[in-house]
Amino acid sequence: MKTTIVIPTYNEKENLPPLLEGIFGLGQENLHVLIVDDSSPDGTGDLAESLKEKYGEKLQVFHRPEKNGLGRAYVAGFAIAMKEGADIIGQMDADFSHPIDRIPAMIEAASQGKLAIGSRYVKGGSTDERWPLWRKALSRFGSLYSRTILGLRLNDCTGGFKFWPKEILSKIPMDRIRSGGYVFQVEMNYMSCLLGYETCEIPIYFAERTAGTSKMSFKIQIEAAIQVWLLPQRYKDLREKK
Ligand SMILES: Nc1nc2c(ncn2[C@@H]2O[C@H](COP(=O)(O)OP(=O)(O)O)[C@@H](O)[C@H]2O)c(=O)[nH]1
Ligand SMILES: [Mg+2]
């Protein structure tokens, strides 16, 4: 079974080489990585190209002309991964917040036909002690907010470490996604739940990045807060079918 992990990058040049080292060092069979870089000014895209020499066809790079949001980077990456025959499509951040050593467990869960979500808020999961209190509160609140408004039966609604069986991902109408930024994670979970797919939350420790900077912004947070309210109306047809 072919697994492709889609990794969006924007200014991640320090993280990319050790990240790929870690992922391919797992020795997991038939594991591929697709980097989606938004023309990072720090040269992450060129660096990714040069790493192809080391990893060969296991590493692919897709370049987008400008920074255009995490959600849109994923939509583009998912389409490529599926077109190239991936059976399982993973998604993870480039900054080591998502634990590489949980990848085999995530693939295992997805191979059973479930959406595997790396979860900070189930037993055994946690977030970095170094995370500032406001960031912890925001993350926790964001999850509860989405869960309550959308009726999601998930403990971690906003996390970005997920593995999709292609059977689920191919049924999600991604052309309807309007979220440009991080709220994309919630929108995808919502659609998957409306379509009746099962999820499996796998506990993770979410580490704070040690290199590079976060791209989270006030604008992204506002988009998320508003979009969550709009989703039920936007997917009324799917809700009614349920
Ligand atoms: N291609 C692309 N990647 C992005 C964009 N915004 C964030 N990322 C990447 O998405 C991942 C998560 O972003 P990060 O800044 O760590 O967000 P945080 O963990 O919520 O602070 C990282 O790999 C970023 O490089 C974007 O607009 N385009
Ligand atoms: Mg991060």
Short mmCIF file of C-alpha atoms and ligand atoms in Angstrom, two decimals:
data_model
loop_
_atom_site.label_atom_id
_atom_site.label_comp_id
_atom_site.label_asym_id
_atom_site.label_seq_id
_atom_site.Cartn_x
_atom_site.Cartn_y
_atom_site.Cartn_z
CA MET A 1 0.00 0.00 0.00
CA LYS A 2 1.41 3.36 -1.04
CA THR A 3 1.40 6.16 1.53
CA THR A 4 2.12 9.76 0.60
CA ILE A 5 2.61 12.35 3.33
CA VAL A 6 1.80 15.87 2.15
CA ILE A 7 3.85 18.52 3.97
CA PRO A 8 3.15 22.21 3.35
CA THR A 9 6.15 24.47 3.88
CA TYR A 10 6.72 28.16 4.22
CA ASN A 11 10.20 29.15 5.41
CA GLU A 12 11.14 25.80 6.91
CA LYS A 13 14.70 25.43 5.63
CA GLU A 14 16.16 24.43 8.99
CA ASN A 15 13.48 21.85 9.64
CA LEU A 16 13.21 20.18 6.26
CA PRO A 17 16.45 18.12 6.08
CA PRO A 18 16.18 16.59 9.59
CA LEU A 19 12.44 16.08 9.11
CA LEU A 20 12.91 14.00 5.96
CA GLU A 21 15.79 12.16 7.60
CA GLY A 22 13.44 11.20 10.42
CA ILE A 23 10.52 10.20 8.20
CA PHE A 24 12.50 8.10 5.74
CA GLY A 25 14.58 6.76 8.65
CA LEU A 26 11.45 4.95 9.87
CA GLY A 27 12.10 2.36 7.18
CA GLN A 28 8.36 2.23 6.48
CA GLU A 29 7.66 0.46 3.22
CA ASN A 30 6.29 2.37 0.23
CA LEU A 31 6.33 5.71 2.03
CA HIS A 32 6.51 8.88 -0.08
CA VAL A 33 6.62 12.58 0.78
CA LEU A 34 5.17 15.48 -1.19
CA ILE A 35 6.38 18.93 -0.18
CA VAL A 36 4.05 21.79 -1.12
CA ASP A 37 6.11 24.95 -0.93
CA ASP A 38 4.71 28.45 -1.45
CA SER A 39 7.90 29.97 -2.91
CA SER A 40 9.41 30.40 0.55
CA PRO A 41 11.74 33.42 0.57
CA ASP A 42 14.28 31.43 2.63
CA GLY A 43 14.78 28.95 -0.24
CA THR A 44 12.94 25.94 1.26
CA GLY A 45 11.64 25.07 -2.23
CA ASP A 46 15.11 24.90 -3.80
CA LEU A 47 16.43 22.98 -0.82
CA ALA A 48 13.61 20.45 -1.24
CA GLU A 49 14.52 20.08 -4.92
CA SER A 50 18.15 19.40 -4.03
CA LEU A 51 17.12 16.75 -1.50
CA LYS A 52 15.56 14.76 -4.34
CA GLU A 53 19.08 13.66 -5.20
CA LYS A 54 19.26 11.92 -1.86
CA TYR A 55 15.76 10.43 -1.74
CA GLY A 56 14.96 9.87 -5.41
CA GLU A 57 11.36 9.29 -6.42
CA LYS A 58 10.24 8.93 -2.81
CA LEU A 59 10.39 12.72 -2.57
CA GLN A 60 8.28 15.03 -4.71
CA VAL A 61 8.05 18.81 -4.59
CA PHE A 62 5.22 21.00 -5.75
CA HIS A 63 5.90 24.73 -6.00
CA ARG A 64 3.18 27.32 -5.75
CA PRO A 65 3.89 30.88 -6.86
CA GLU A 66 2.99 32.67 -3.61
CA LYS A 67 1.95 32.17 0.00
CA ASN A 68 -1.66 31.25 -0.27
CA GLY A 69 -2.65 29.54 2.97
CA LEU A 70 -2.30 26.14 4.55
CA GLY A 71 -5.71 24.87 3.44
CA ARG A 72 -5.13 25.60 -0.23
CA ALA A 73 -1.66 24.07 -0.09
CA TYR A 74 -3.24 20.85 1.20
CA VAL A 75 -6.02 20.79 -1.37
CA ALA A 76 -3.41 21.04 -4.15
CA GLY A 77 -1.17 18.42 -2.51
CA PHE A 78 -4.00 15.93 -1.89
CA ALA A 79 -5.04 16.09 -5.54
CA ILE A 80 -1.51 15.28 -6.69
CA ALA A 81 -1.04 12.47 -4.16
CA MET A 82 -4.30 10.82 -5.20
CA LYS A 83 -3.59 11.21 -8.89
CA GLU A 84 -0.26 9.47 -8.34
CA GLY A 85 -1.94 6.47 -6.79
CA ALA A 86 -1.53 6.90 -3.03
CA ASP A 87 -3.74 4.54 -1.00
CA ILE A 88 -3.19 6.49 2.20
CA ILE A 89 -2.62 10.25 2.24
CA GLY A 90 -0.99 11.77 5.31
CA GLN A 91 -0.72 15.38 6.36
CA MET A 92 1.78 16.85 8.79
CA ASP A 93 3.56 20.07 9.70
CA ALA A 94 7.20 20.57 8.82
CA ASP A 95 8.27 21.85 12.24
CA PHE A 96 8.49 18.63 14.33
CA SER A 97 5.30 19.43 16.22
CA HIS A 98 3.85 16.18 14.92
CA PRO A 99 5.68 13.11 16.23
CA ILE A 100 7.38 11.13 13.48
CA ASP A 101 7.34 7.99 15.59
CA ARG A 102 3.51 7.91 15.50
CA ILE A 103 3.44 7.64 11.71
CA PRO A 104 3.32 3.82 11.64
CA ALA A 105 0.36 3.79 14.07
CA MET A 106 -1.43 6.41 11.95
CA ILE A 107 -0.87 4.41 8.77
CA GLU A 108 -2.14 1.29 10.50
CA ALA A 109 -5.37 3.02 11.56
CA ALA A 110 -5.92 4.52 8.11
CA SER A 111 -5.31 1.17 6.47
CA GLN A 112 -8.40 -0.05 8.36
CA GLY A 113 -10.50 2.53 6.53
CA LYS A 114 -10.66 5.14 9.27
CA LEU A 115 -9.57 8.75 9.28
CA ALA A 116 -6.62 8.74 11.71
CA ILE A 117 -6.26 11.94 13.74
CA GLY A 118 -3.22 12.66 15.90
CA SER A 119 -4.92 13.91 19.04
CA ARG A 120 -3.62 16.12 21.82
CA TYR A 121 -6.82 15.87 23.80
CA VAL A 122 -7.36 12.17 24.38
CA LYS A 123 -5.79 10.12 27.18
CA GLY A 124 -2.07 9.93 26.55
CA GLY A 125 -2.02 13.06 24.39
CA SER A 126 -0.55 16.42 25.43
CA THR A 127 0.91 19.73 24.29
CA ASP A 128 4.34 21.23 24.90
CA GLU A 129 4.86 22.66 28.39
CA ARG A 130 6.69 25.53 26.69
CA TRP A 131 3.58 26.59 24.78
CA PRO A 132 2.47 29.97 26.12
CA LEU A 133 -0.73 29.84 28.11
CA TRP A 134 -2.65 31.88 25.52
CA ARG A 135 -1.70 29.41 22.80
CA LYS A 136 -2.78 26.45 24.94
CA ALA A 137 -6.06 28.12 25.79
CA LEU A 138 -6.65 29.08 22.15
CA SER A 139 -6.05 25.55 20.93
CA ARG A 140 -8.22 23.97 23.60
CA PHE A 141 -10.94 26.55 23.15
CA GLY A 142 -10.77 26.25 19.36
CA SER A 143 -11.38 22.55 19.61
CA LEU A 144 -14.29 22.86 22.05
CA TYR A 145 -15.77 25.72 20.02
CA SER A 146 -15.76 23.68 16.81
CA ARG A 147 -17.00 20.58 18.55
CA THR A 148 -19.92 22.40 20.14
CA ILE A 149 -21.00 24.42 17.12
CA LEU A 150 -20.63 21.58 14.64
CA GLY A 151 -21.56 18.67 16.89
CA LEU A 152 -18.33 16.87 16.10
CA ARG A 153 -17.64 13.87 18.26
CA LEU A 154 -13.93 14.53 18.33
CA ASN A 155 -11.63 15.59 21.14
CA ASP A 156 -9.11 17.30 18.89
CA CYS A 157 -10.93 19.07 16.06
CA THR A 158 -8.18 21.42 14.94
CA GLY A 159 -5.04 19.31 14.76
CA GLY A 160 -3.16 18.95 11.50
CA PHE A 161 -1.59 15.50 11.87
CA LYS A 162 -3.94 13.19 9.99
CA PHE A 163 -3.89 10.17 7.71
CA TRP A 164 -6.70 9.60 5.22
CA PRO A 165 -7.62 6.39 3.44
CA LYS A 166 -8.08 7.38 -0.20
CA GLU A 167 -11.63 5.97 -0.06
CA ILE A 168 -12.56 8.78 2.33
CA LEU A 169 -10.50 11.56 0.83
CA SER A 170 -11.77 10.92 -2.67
CA LYS A 171 -15.40 11.26 -1.49
CA ILE A 172 -14.83 14.63 0.17
CA PRO A 173 -15.95 17.42 -2.17
CA MET A 174 -12.77 19.44 -1.86
CA ASP A 175 -13.85 21.83 -4.59
CA ARG A 176 -16.35 23.18 -2.07
CA ILE A 177 -13.73 24.14 0.49
CA ARG A 178 -13.61 27.86 1.12
CA SER A 179 -11.17 27.90 4.06
CA GLY A 180 -7.83 29.24 3.00
CA GLY A 181 -6.10 28.89 6.35
CA TYR A 182 -5.97 26.56 9.32
CA VAL A 183 -9.76 26.20 9.72
CA PHE A 184 -9.44 23.87 6.75
CA GLN A 185 -8.69 21.14 9.31
CA VAL A 186 -12.08 21.63 10.94
CA GLU A 187 -13.90 21.83 7.61
CA MET A 188 -12.38 18.53 6.47
CA ASN A 189 -13.32 16.80 9.76
CA TYR A 190 -16.84 18.16 9.48
CA MET A 191 -17.34 16.89 5.95
CA SER A 192 -15.88 13.52 6.79
CA CYS A 193 -18.25 13.17 9.76
CA LEU A 194 -21.28 14.32 7.71
CA LEU A 195 -20.44 11.68 5.14
CA GLY A 196 -20.52 9.12 7.95
CA TYR A 197 -16.88 8.06 8.03
CA GLU A 198 -15.27 6.72 11.15
CA THR A 199 -12.37 8.42 12.86
CA CYS A 200 -9.72 7.13 15.18
CA GLU A 201 -7.91 9.52 17.52
CA ILE A 202 -4.36 8.50 18.25
CA PRO A 203 -2.71 10.23 21.23
CA ILE A 204 0.21 12.49 20.38
CA TYR A 205 2.54 14.82 22.19
CA PHE A 206 2.51 18.12 20.30
CA ALA A 207 5.96 19.69 20.60
CA GLU A 208 6.58 23.40 20.09
CA ARG A 209 8.81 24.16 17.14
CA THR A 210 12.47 24.89 17.93
CA ALA A 211 13.48 26.27 14.52
CA GLY A 212 11.75 28.81 12.29
CA THR A 213 8.64 30.75 13.24
CA SER A 214 4.92 30.07 13.43
CA LYS A 215 2.76 31.33 10.59
CA MET A 216 -0.33 31.49 12.76
CA SER A 217 -1.76 35.01 12.63
CA PHE A 218 -4.67 37.02 13.96
CA LYS A 219 -6.22 36.98 10.49
CA ILE A 220 -6.10 33.18 10.41
CA GLN A 221 -7.77 33.02 13.84
CA ILE A 222 -10.56 35.38 12.81
CA GLU A 223 -11.17 33.41 9.64
CA ALA A 224 -11.43 30.25 11.74
CA ALA A 225 -13.82 31.75 14.29
CA ILE A 226 -16.18 32.97 11.55
CA GLN A 227 -15.97 30.04 9.19
CA VAL A 228 -16.96 27.51 11.86
CA TRP A 229 -20.32 29.29 12.15
CA LEU A 230 -20.85 29.24 8.40
CA LEU A 231 -20.11 25.56 7.83
CA PRO A 232 -23.52 24.10 8.85
CA GLN A 233 -25.31 26.34 6.35
CA ARG A 234 -22.76 25.66 3.62
CA TYR A 235 -23.11 21.90 4.00
CA LYS A 236 -26.84 21.86 4.60
CA ASP A 237 -27.30 19.34 1.79
CA LEU A 238 -24.89 16.88 3.41
CA ARG A 239 -26.51 17.38 6.81
CA GLU A 240 -29.95 16.66 5.39
CA LYS A 241 -28.75 13.48 3.74
CA LYS A 242 -27.30 12.21 6.99
N1 LIG B 1 2.70 26.03 1.69
C1 LIG B 1 2.29 26.68 2.78
N2 LIG B 1 2.60 26.19 4.00
C2 LIG B 1 2.18 26.87 5.10
C3 LIG B 1 1.42 28.07 5.02
N3 LIG B 1 1.14 28.48 6.29
C4 LIG B 1 1.72 27.57 7.12
N4 LIG B 1 2.36 26.61 6.42
C5 LIG B 1 3.05 25.40 6.92
O1 LIG B 1 2.10 24.71 7.70
C6 LIG B 1 2.69 24.09 8.82
C7 LIG B 1 2.06 24.61 10.11
O2 LIG B 1 2.37 25.98 10.27
P1 LIG B 1 2.92 26.59 11.64
O3 LIG B 1 3.45 27.96 11.32
O4 LIG B 1 3.87 25.66 12.30
O5 LIG B 1 1.61 26.76 12.46
P2 LIG B 1 1.40 26.53 14.03
O6 LIG B 1 1.97 25.19 14.36
O7 LIG B 1 -0.10 26.58 14.19
O8 LIG B 1 2.10 27.65 14.71
C8 LIG B 1 4.19 24.38 8.70
O9 LIG B 1 4.81 23.31 8.03
C9 LIG B 1 4.22 25.65 7.85
O10 LIG B 1 5.44 25.82 7.15
C10 LIG B 1 1.09 28.56 3.71
O11 LIG B 1 0.45 29.59 3.53
N5 LIG B 1 1.55 27.82 2.64
MG MG B 2 3.83 24.63 14.05
#
